[in-house]
Short mmCIF file of C-alpha atoms in Angstrom, two decimals:
data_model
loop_
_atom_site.label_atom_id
_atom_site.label_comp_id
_atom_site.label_asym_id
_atom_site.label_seq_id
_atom_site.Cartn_x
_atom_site.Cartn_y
_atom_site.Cartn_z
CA UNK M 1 19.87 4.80 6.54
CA UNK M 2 18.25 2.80 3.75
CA UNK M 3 15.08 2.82 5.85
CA UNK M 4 14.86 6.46 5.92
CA UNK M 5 15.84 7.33 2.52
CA UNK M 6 13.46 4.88 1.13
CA UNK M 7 10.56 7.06 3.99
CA UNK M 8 11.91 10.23 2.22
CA UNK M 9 11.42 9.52 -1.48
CA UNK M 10 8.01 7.95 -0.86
CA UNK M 11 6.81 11.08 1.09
CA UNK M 12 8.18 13.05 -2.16
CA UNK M 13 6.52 10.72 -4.51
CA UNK M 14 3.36 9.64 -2.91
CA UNK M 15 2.92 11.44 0.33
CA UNK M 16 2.73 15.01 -0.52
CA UNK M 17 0.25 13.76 -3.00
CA UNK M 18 -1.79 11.82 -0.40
CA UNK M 19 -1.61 13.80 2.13
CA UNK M 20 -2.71 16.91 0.19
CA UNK M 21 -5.97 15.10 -0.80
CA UNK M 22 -6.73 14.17 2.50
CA UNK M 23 -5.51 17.00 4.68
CA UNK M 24 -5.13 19.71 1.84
CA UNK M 25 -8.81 20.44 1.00
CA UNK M 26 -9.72 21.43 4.28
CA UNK M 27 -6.12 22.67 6.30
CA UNK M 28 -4.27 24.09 3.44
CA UNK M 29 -7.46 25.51 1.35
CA UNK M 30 -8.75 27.39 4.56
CA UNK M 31 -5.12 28.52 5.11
CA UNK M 32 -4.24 29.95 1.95
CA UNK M 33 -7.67 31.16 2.18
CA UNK M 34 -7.41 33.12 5.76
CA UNK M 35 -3.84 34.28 4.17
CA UNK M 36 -5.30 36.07 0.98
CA UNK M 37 -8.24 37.13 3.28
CA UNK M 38 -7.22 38.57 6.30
CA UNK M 39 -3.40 38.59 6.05
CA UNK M 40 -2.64 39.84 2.66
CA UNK M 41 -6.07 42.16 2.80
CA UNK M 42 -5.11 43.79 5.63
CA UNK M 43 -1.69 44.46 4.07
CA UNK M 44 -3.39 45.84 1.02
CA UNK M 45 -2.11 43.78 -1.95
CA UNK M 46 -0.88 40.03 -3.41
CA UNK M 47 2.54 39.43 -1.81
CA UNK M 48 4.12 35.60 -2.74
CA UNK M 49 5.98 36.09 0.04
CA UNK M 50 3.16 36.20 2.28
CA UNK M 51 1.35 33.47 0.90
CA UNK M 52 4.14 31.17 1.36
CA UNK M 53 5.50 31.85 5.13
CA UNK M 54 2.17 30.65 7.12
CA UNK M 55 2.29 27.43 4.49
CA UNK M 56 5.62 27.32 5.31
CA UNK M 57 5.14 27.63 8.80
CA UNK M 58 2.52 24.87 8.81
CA UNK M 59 4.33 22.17 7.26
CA UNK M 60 7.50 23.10 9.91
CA UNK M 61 5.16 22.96 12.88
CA UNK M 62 3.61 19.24 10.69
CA UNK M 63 7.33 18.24 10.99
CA UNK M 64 7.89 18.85 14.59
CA UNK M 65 4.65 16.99 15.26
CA UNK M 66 5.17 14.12 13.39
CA UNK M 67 8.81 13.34 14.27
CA UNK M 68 7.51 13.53 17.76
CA UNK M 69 4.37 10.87 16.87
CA UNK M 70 7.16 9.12 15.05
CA UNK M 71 9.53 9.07 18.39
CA UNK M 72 6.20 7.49 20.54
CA UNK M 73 5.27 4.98 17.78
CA UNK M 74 8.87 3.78 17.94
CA UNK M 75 8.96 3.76 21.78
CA UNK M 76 5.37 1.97 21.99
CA UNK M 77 6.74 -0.77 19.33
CA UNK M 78 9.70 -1.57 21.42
CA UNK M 79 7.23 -2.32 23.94
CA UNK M 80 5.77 -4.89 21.55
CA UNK M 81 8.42 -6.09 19.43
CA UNK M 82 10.54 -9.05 21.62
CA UNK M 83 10.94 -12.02 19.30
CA UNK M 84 10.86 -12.42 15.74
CA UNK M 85 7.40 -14.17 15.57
CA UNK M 86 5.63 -11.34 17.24
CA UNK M 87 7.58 -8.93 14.86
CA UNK M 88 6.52 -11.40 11.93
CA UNK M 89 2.66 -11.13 13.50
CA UNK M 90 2.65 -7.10 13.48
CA UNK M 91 4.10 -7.05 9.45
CA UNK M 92 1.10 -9.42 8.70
CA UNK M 93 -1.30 -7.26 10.43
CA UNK M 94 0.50 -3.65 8.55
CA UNK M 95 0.29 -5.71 5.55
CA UNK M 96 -3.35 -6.14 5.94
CA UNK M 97 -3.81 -2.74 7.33
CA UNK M 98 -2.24 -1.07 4.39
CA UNK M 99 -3.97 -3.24 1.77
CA UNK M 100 -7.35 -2.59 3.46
CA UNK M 101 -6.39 1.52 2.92
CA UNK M 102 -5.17 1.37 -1.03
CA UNK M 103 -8.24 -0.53 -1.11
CA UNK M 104 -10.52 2.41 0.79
CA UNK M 105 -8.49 4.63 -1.22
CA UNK M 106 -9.60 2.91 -4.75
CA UNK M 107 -12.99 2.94 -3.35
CA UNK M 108 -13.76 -0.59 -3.85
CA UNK M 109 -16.13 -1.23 -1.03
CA UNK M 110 -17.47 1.03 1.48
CA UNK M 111 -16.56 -1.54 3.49
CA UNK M 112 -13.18 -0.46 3.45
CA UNK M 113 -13.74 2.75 4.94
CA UNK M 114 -13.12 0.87 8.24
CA UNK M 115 -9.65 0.52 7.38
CA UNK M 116 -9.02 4.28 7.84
CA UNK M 117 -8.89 6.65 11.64
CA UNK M 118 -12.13 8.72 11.74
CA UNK M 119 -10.97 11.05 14.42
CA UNK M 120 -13.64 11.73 17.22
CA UNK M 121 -16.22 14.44 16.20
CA UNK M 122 -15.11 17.03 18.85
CA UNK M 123 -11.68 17.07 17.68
CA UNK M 124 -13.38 17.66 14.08
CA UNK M 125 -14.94 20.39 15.33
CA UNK M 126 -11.58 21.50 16.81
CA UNK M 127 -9.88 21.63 13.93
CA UNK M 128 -12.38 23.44 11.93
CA UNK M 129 -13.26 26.25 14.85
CA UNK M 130 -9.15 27.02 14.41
CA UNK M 131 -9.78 27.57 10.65
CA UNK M 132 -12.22 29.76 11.57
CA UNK M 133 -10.60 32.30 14.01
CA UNK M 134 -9.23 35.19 13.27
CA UNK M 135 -5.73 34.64 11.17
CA UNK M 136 -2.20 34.87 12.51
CA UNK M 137 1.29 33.42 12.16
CA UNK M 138 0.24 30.87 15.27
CA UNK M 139 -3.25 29.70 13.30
CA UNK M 140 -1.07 27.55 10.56
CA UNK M 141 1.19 26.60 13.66
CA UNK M 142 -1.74 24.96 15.53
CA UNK M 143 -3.03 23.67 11.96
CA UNK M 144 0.28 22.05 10.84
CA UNK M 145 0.42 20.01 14.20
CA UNK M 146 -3.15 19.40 14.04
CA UNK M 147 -2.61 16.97 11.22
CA UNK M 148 -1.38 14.43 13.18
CA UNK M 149 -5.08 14.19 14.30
CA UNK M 150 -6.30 13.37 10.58
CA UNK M 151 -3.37 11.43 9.22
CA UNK M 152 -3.65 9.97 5.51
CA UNK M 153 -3.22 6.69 3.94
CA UNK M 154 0.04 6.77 3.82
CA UNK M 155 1.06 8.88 6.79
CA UNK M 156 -0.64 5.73 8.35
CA UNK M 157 1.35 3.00 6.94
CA UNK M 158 4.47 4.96 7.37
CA UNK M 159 3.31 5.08 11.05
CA UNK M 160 2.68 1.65 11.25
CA UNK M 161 5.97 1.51 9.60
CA UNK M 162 7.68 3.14 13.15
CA UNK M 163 5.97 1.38 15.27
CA UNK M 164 7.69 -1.82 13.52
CA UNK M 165 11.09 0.06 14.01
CA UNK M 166 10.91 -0.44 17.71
CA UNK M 167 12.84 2.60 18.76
CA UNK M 168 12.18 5.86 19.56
CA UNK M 169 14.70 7.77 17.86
CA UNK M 170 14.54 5.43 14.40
CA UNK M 171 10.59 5.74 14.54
CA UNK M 172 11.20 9.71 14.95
CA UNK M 173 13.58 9.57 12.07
CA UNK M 174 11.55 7.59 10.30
CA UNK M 175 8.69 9.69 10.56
CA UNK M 176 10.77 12.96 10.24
CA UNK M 177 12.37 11.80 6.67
CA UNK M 178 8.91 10.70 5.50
CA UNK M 179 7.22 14.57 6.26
CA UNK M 180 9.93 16.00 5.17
CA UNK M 181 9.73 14.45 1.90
CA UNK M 182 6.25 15.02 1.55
CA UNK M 183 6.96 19.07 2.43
CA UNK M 184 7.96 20.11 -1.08
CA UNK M 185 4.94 18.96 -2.70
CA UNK M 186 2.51 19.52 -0.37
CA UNK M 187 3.61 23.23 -0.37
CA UNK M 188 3.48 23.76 -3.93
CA UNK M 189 0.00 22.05 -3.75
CA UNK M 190 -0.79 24.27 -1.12
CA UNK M 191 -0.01 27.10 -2.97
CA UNK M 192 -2.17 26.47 -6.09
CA UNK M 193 -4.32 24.93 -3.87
CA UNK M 194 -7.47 26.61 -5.69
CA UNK M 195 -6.58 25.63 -9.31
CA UNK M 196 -4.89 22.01 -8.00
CA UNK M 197 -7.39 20.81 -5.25
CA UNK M 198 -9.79 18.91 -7.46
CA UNK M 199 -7.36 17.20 -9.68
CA UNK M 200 -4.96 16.25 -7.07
CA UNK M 201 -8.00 13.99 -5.16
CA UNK M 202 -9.07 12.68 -8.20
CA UNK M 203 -6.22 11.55 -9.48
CA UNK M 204 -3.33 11.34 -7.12
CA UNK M 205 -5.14 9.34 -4.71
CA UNK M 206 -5.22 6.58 -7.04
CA UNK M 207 -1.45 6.93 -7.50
CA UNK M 208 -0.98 6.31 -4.06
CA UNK M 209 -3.11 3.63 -3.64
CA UNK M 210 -1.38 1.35 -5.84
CA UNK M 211 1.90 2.69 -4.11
CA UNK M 212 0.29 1.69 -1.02
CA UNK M 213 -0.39 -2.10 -2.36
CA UNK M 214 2.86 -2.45 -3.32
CA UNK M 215 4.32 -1.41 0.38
CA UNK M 216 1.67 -4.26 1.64
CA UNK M 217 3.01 -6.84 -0.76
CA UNK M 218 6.19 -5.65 0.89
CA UNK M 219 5.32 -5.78 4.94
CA UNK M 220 4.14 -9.83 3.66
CA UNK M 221 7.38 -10.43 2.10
CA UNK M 222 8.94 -9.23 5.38
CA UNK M 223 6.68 -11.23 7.61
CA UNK M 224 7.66 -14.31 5.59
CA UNK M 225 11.25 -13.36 6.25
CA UNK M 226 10.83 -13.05 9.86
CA UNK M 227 9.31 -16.53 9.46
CA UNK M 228 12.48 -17.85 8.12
CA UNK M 229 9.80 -19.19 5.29
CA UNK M 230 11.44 -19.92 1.92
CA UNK M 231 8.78 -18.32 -0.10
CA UNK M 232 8.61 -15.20 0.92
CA UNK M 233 8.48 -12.93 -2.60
CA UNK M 234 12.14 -11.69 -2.18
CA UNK M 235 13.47 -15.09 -1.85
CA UNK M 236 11.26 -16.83 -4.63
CA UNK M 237 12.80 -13.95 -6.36
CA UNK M 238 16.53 -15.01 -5.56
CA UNK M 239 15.76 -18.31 -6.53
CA UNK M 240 14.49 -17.42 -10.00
CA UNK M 241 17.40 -14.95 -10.75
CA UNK M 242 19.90 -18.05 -9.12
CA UNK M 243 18.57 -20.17 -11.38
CA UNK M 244 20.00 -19.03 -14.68
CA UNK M 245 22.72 -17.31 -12.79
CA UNK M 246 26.20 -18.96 -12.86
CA UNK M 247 25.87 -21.04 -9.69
CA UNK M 248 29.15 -19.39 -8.23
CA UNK M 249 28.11 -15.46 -8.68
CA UNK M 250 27.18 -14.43 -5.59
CA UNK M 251 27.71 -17.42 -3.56
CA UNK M 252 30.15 -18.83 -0.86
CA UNK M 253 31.07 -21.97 0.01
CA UNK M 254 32.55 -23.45 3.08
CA UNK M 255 34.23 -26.94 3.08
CA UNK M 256 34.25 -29.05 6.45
CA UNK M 257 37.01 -27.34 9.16
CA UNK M 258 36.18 -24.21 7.92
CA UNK M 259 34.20 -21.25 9.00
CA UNK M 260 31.61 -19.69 6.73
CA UNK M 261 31.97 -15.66 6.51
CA UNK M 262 29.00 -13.67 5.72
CA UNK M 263 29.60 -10.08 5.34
CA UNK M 264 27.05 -7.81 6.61
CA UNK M 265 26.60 -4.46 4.95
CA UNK M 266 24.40 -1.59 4.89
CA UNK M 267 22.18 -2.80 2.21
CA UNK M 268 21.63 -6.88 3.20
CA UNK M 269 23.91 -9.61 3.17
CA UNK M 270 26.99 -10.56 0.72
CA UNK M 271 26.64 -13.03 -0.24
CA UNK M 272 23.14 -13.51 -0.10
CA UNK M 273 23.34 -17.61 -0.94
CA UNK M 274 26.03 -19.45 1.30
CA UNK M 275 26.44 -23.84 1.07
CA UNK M 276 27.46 -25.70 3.62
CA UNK M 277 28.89 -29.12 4.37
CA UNK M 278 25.99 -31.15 6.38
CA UNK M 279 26.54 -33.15 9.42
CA UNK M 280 28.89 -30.97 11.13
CA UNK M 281 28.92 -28.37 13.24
CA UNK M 282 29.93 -25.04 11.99
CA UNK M 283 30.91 -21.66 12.81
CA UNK M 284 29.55 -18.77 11.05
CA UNK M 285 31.39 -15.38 11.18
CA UNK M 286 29.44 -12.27 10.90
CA UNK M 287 31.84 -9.26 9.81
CA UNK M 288 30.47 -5.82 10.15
CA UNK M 289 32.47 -2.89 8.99
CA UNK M 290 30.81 0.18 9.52
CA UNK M 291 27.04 -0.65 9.24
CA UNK M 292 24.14 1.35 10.20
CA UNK M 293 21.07 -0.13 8.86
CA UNK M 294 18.46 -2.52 10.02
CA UNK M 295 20.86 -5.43 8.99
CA UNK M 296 22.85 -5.29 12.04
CA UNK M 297 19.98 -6.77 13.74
CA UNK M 298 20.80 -10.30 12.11
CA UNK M 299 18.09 -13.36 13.30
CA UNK M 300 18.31 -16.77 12.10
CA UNK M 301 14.76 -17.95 12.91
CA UNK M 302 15.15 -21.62 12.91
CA UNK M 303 17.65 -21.53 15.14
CA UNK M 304 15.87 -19.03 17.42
CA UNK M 305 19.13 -16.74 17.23
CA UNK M 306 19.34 -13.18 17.31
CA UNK M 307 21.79 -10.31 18.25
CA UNK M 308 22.60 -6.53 17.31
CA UNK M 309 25.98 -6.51 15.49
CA UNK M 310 28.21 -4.05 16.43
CA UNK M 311 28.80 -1.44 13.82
CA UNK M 312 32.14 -2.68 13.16
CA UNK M 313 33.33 -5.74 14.36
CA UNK M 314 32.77 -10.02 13.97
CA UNK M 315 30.31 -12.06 15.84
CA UNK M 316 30.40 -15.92 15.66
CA UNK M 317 27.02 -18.15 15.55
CA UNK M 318 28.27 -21.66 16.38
CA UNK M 319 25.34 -23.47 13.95
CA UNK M 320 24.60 -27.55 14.72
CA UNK M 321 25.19 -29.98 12.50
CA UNK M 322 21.66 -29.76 9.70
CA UNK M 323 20.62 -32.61 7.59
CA UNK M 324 21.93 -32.66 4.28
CA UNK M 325 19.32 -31.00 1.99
CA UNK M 326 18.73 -28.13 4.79
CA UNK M 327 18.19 -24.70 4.04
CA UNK M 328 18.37 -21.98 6.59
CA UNK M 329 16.84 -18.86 5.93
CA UNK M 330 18.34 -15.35 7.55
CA UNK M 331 17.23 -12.38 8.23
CA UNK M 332 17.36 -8.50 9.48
CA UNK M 333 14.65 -8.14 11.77
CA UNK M 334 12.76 -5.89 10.06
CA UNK M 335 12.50 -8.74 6.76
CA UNK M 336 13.70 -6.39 4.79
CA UNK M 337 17.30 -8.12 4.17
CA UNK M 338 17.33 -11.97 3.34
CA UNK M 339 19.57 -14.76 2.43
CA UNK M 340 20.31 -18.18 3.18
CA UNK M 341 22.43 -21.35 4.07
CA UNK M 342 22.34 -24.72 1.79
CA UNK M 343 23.82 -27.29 3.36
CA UNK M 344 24.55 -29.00 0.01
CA UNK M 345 28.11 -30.11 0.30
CA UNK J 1 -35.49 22.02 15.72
CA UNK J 2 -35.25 19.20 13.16
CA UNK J 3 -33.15 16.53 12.35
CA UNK J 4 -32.51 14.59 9.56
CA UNK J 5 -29.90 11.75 8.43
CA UNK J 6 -28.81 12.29 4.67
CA UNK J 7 -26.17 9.43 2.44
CA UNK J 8 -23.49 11.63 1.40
CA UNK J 9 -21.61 8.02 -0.53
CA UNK J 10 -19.17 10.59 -2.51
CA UNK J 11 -16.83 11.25 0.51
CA UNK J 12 -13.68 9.86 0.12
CA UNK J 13 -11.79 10.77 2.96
CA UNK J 14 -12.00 11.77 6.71
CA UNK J 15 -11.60 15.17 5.81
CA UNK J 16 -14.79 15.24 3.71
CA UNK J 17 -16.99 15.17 7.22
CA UNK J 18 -15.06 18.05 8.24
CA UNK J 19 -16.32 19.83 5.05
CA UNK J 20 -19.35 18.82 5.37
CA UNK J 21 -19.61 20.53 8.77
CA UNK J 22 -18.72 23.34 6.77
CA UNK J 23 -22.82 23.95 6.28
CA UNK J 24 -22.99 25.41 9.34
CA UNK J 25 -21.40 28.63 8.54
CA UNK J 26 -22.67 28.19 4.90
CA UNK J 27 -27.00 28.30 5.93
CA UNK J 28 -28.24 30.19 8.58
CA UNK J 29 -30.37 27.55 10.59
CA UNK J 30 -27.90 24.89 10.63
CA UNK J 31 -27.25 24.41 14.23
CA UNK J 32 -25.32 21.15 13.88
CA UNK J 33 -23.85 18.76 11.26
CA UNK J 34 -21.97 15.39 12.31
CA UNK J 35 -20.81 13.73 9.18
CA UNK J 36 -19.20 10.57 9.03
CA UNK J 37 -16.66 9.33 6.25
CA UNK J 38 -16.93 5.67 7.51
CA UNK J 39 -21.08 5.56 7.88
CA UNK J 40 -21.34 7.72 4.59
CA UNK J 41 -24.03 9.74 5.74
CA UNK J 42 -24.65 12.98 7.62
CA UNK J 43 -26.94 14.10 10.46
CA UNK J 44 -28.17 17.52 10.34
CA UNK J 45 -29.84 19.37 13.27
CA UNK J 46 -31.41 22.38 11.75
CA UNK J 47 -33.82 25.28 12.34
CA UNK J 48 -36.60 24.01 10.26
CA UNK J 49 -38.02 27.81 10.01
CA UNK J 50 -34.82 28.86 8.72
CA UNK J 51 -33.79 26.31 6.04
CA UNK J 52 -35.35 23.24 4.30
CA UNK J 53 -33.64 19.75 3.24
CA UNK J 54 -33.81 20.80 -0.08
CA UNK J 55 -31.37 24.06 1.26
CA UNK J 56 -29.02 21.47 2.76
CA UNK J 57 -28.76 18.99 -0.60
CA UNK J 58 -28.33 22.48 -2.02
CA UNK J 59 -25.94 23.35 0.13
CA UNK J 60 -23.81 19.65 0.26
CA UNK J 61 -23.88 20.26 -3.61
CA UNK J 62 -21.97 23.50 -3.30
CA UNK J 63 -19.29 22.11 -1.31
CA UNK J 64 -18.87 19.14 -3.73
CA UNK J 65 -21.38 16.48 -2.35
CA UNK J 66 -23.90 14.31 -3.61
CA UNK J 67 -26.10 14.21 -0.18
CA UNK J 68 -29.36 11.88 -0.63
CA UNK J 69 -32.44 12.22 2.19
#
């Protein structure tokens, strides 16, 4: 749920944005441009109304198309994703993929135009003979799904981003949540498409380049985390906050006989920081109690363990006995959730 | 029938070829434009009777492009 709530606010924040600069100028310029043209003339006068159902109708027919893309990028990632080195392998390569596009996008290098989907020139030439015919409710229908074809920097991390789900119906939700998000602002940019065009690419772009960094520096922190590698950003984070924390906020300990509890929820792992007595083998109890994000898929790669919690319910992970000193990292298998065992005690 | 390959470095997306291609309904003469976003740079099949390269800068200029022969 976090996942898709987190696709949904960047599509409102940066997608609309970036995908109006990319897909805007040409799709939803020639649309509301057929509209006032043939629709509206025909009709005899300005009618909002008018103006706003084929734009409307595009970015519905967008949706369908891109939940759909979303569902086979899932389905083609489970084909892919088996262990958590593979999965750690495919965030390094997004990562570089969606650095490479901010890049592009901040024009630093032509070089980085490679980083971007130049769609073939007959499908080009597609697209453009549909602006061209004669306007009807079904033109911004074959438009809207047509986009998939010239998807934007963005759009293409967020598609990497279902492909790393692994599923078909989280990489359709995925997907759907992120258009959806982007709907609202694309449609008003759509609509003053004339007056906005111009200062949307100039500007916005930029915006969602740096967004776009950002998301990168994020697919390496979760690559690191798949690693099980203690400096991943997140958990260099942790450590700084841990070290002026109180050392007890937060944490759990577990004494020798004892089982150590770590509570999964929908947001990560409580608590995030659990010690452990070295030199003896332990049980660790995983307690799930109604969870329905990523973090039911629980790895500890060190240990080459994995397994899909149940939403509610407790799983045990009989751990040998570690050297005293060790730390053992966990993680969802996305990277996005972290914590770890010290065994300090 | 000519052809010529103009730099067109001010695209900044994919969508800017498909502009770009949008000289063949702007000048008679143009029979074909393949622009490429990546390459930077346009190829332009025209009717050499009908239009000149100074017509298609012209024209590249009016849909927001900096085209260079």
């Amino acid at each position: 749920m976090a996942a898709l709530i987190a696709a949904l606010i960047t599509g409102f924040t940066t997608g609309g944005l970036s995908c109006m600069a990319v897909q805007g100028g040409l799709l939803a310029s020639s649309l509301a441009q057929l509209i006032e043209k043939d629709l509206l003339g025909k009709r005899g006068g300005r009618d909002q109304w008018n103006i706003g159902l084929p734009i409307f109708l595009f970015l519905i027919s967008k949706l369908a198309a891109y939940t759909i893309l979303g569902g086979l990028l899932g389905g083609l990632g489970k084909l892919f994703q088996l262990d958590p080195l593979s999965q750690a392998v495919l965030q390094f390569i997004i990562a570089f993929f969606i650095i490479g596009n901010a890049l592009r996008m901040l024009n630093v290098h032509p070089l980085f135009r490679y980083f971007t989907f130049e769609p073939p020139a007959f499908i080009t030439r597609l697209i453009r003979k549909k602006t061209r015919q004669a306007a009807s409710f079904t033109t911004p229908i074959m438009l809207g799904a047509m986009t998939v074809l010239i998807p934007c920097g963005v759009t293409q991390t967020m598609m990497a981003a279902a492909i790393a789900t692994g599923d078909v119906l989280s990489g359709a939700a995925l997907m759907f949540a992120f258009t959806l998000g982007a709907s609202p602002v694309f449609f008003l940019l759509s609509y003053f498409a004339t007056k906005l065009g111009a200062l949307t690419e100039k500007y916005f772009t930029r915006i969602a380049a740096v967004v776009l960094i950002v998301f990168g520096l994020l697919a390496v922190n979760s690559g690191l985390n798949l690693l099980g590698s203690r400096y991943s950003l997140s958990r260099l984070a942790e450590n700084a906050v841990s070290a002026v924390e109180i050392r007890h906020q937060g944490q759990a300990s577990a004494t020798p006989g004892t089982d150590l509890v770590l509570n999964v929820v929908d947001r990560g792992y409580r608590p995030k920081r659990l010690h452990a007595p070295a030199g003896v083998p332990l049980t660790l109890t995983l307690v799930t109690k109604e969870v329905h994000s990523c973090s039911r898929a629980f790895l500890i790669p060190a240990l080459d363990y994995g397994v899909i919690l149940l939403a509610t319910g407790e799983e045990k992970v009989q751990i040998p006995p570690q050297e005293p000193g060790t730390i053992l990292p966990f993680t969802c298998s996305m990277g996005m959730y972290s914590g770890e065992i010290i065994f300090d005690l | 029938m000519k052809r010529v390959e103009l730099r067109v470095m001010d695209m900044h997306c994919t969508s800017c070829a498909l502009r770009l291609q949008g000289l063949e309904d702007l000048l008679a003469g143009v029979i074909r434009v393949e622009a490429s976003y990546r390459k930077g740079k346009m190829t332009v099949t025209f009717d050499e009777s009908k239009v000149t390269v100074k017509d298609l800068v012209e024209g590249a200029r009016k849909l927001g492009y900096t085209a260079v022969e």
